[in-house]
Amino acid sequence: MTNQELIKMAHDAYENAYAPYSHFYVGAALLTAQGKVYKGCNIENASYGATNCAERTAIYKAVSEGEREFCKIAVVAKDGSTAFPCGICLQVMNEFMPNAEVLLEVNGEIKSFSLKQLLPYGFQL
Ligand code: THU
């Protein structure tokens, strides 16, 4: 699975995004250590706090299927802006994939970040 292929799957994922309030469509593609990919999209709610981000949708889908080892996650926004993960998603990544790579699009180019770069002092018990 190349970075380009994973990013492409993240683009496919936002086609299912449910974002009638923000109209900001986000897709994520999560690669497991065994090479399987779980896609996720953002799912909004009229009670805004109940919204789930694309990254957490992908991670929770995978974890709920028994997956525990992840290599990388690609995150993209339909509007082409850079979809830096929010603080809650960074914290969830810190729980399940603290050494993971995060692929984002910056000005149309794929850029690789470590989770440690994005969340240098992540909370762990
Ligand atoms: N969103 C994500 O899906 N991932 C992020 O890391 C940031 C925000 C979604 C949540 C909401 O549906 C929309 O983007 C606007 O905040």
PDB file of C-alpha atoms and ligand atoms in Angstrom, residues 19 22 24 26 42-44 51-55 83-86 89, ligand 1:
ATOM      1  CA  ALA A  19     -21.902  16.952   7.226  1.00  0.00           C
ATOM      2  CA  SER A  22     -20.512  22.440   8.429  1.00  0.00           C
ATOM      3  CA  PHE A  24     -16.850  20.298   5.580  1.00  0.00           C
ATOM      4  CA  VAL A  26     -13.457  14.759   5.718  1.00  0.00           C
ATOM      5  CA  ASN A  42     -17.104  12.616   9.631  1.00  0.00           C
ATOM      6  CA  ILE A  43     -20.625  12.099  10.936  1.00  0.00           C
ATOM      7  CA  GLU A  44     -22.330  15.227  12.264  1.00  0.00           C
ATOM      8  CA  THR A  51     -20.307  14.749  15.909  1.00  0.00           C
ATOM      9  CA  ASN A  52     -17.645  12.142  15.169  1.00  0.00           C
ATOM     10  CA  CYS A  53     -14.578  13.062  13.121  1.00  0.00           C
ATOM     11  CA  ALA A  54     -13.402  10.983  10.164  1.00  0.00           C
ATOM     12  CA  GLU A  55     -10.244   9.814  11.951  1.00  0.00           C
ATOM     13  CA  ALA A  83      -7.087  18.428   7.348  1.00  0.00           C
ATOM     14  CA  PHE A  84      -4.957  18.673  10.460  1.00  0.00           C
ATOM     15  CA  PRO A  85      -6.561  16.296  12.981  1.00  0.00           C
ATOM     16  CA  CYS A  86      -8.334  17.945  15.901  1.00  0.00           C
ATOM     17  CA  CYS A  89      -8.505  12.745  17.312  1.00  0.00           C
TER      18      CYS A  89
HETATM   19  N1  THU B   1     -13.522  17.090  11.402  1.00  0.00           N
HETATM   20  C1  THU B   1     -12.970  15.857  11.150  1.00  0.00           C
HETATM   21  O1  THU B   1     -13.641  14.973  10.609  1.00  0.00           O
HETATM   22  N2  THU B   1     -11.678  15.649  11.518  1.00  0.00           N
HETATM   23  C2  THU B   1     -10.909  16.564  12.178  1.00  0.00           C
HETATM   24  O2  THU B   1      -9.839  16.238  12.677  1.00  0.00           O
HETATM   25  C3  THU B   1     -11.369  17.955  12.287  1.00  0.00           C
HETATM   26  C4  THU B   1     -12.820  18.161  12.065  1.00  0.00           C
HETATM   27  C5  THU B   1     -14.917  17.328  11.035  1.00  0.00           C
HETATM   28  C6  THU B   1     -15.839  17.427  12.202  1.00  0.00           C
HETATM   29  C7  THU B   1     -16.970  18.252  11.627  1.00  0.00           C
HETATM   30  O3  THU B   1     -17.899  17.368  11.011  1.00  0.00           O
HETATM   31  C8  THU B   1     -16.315  19.095  10.551  1.00  0.00           C
HETATM   32  O4  THU B   1     -15.041  18.525  10.332  1.00  0.00           O
HETATM   33  C9  THU B   1     -16.158  20.550  10.923  1.00  0.00           C
HETATM   34  O5  THU B   1     -15.542  20.694  12.132  1.00  0.00           O
END
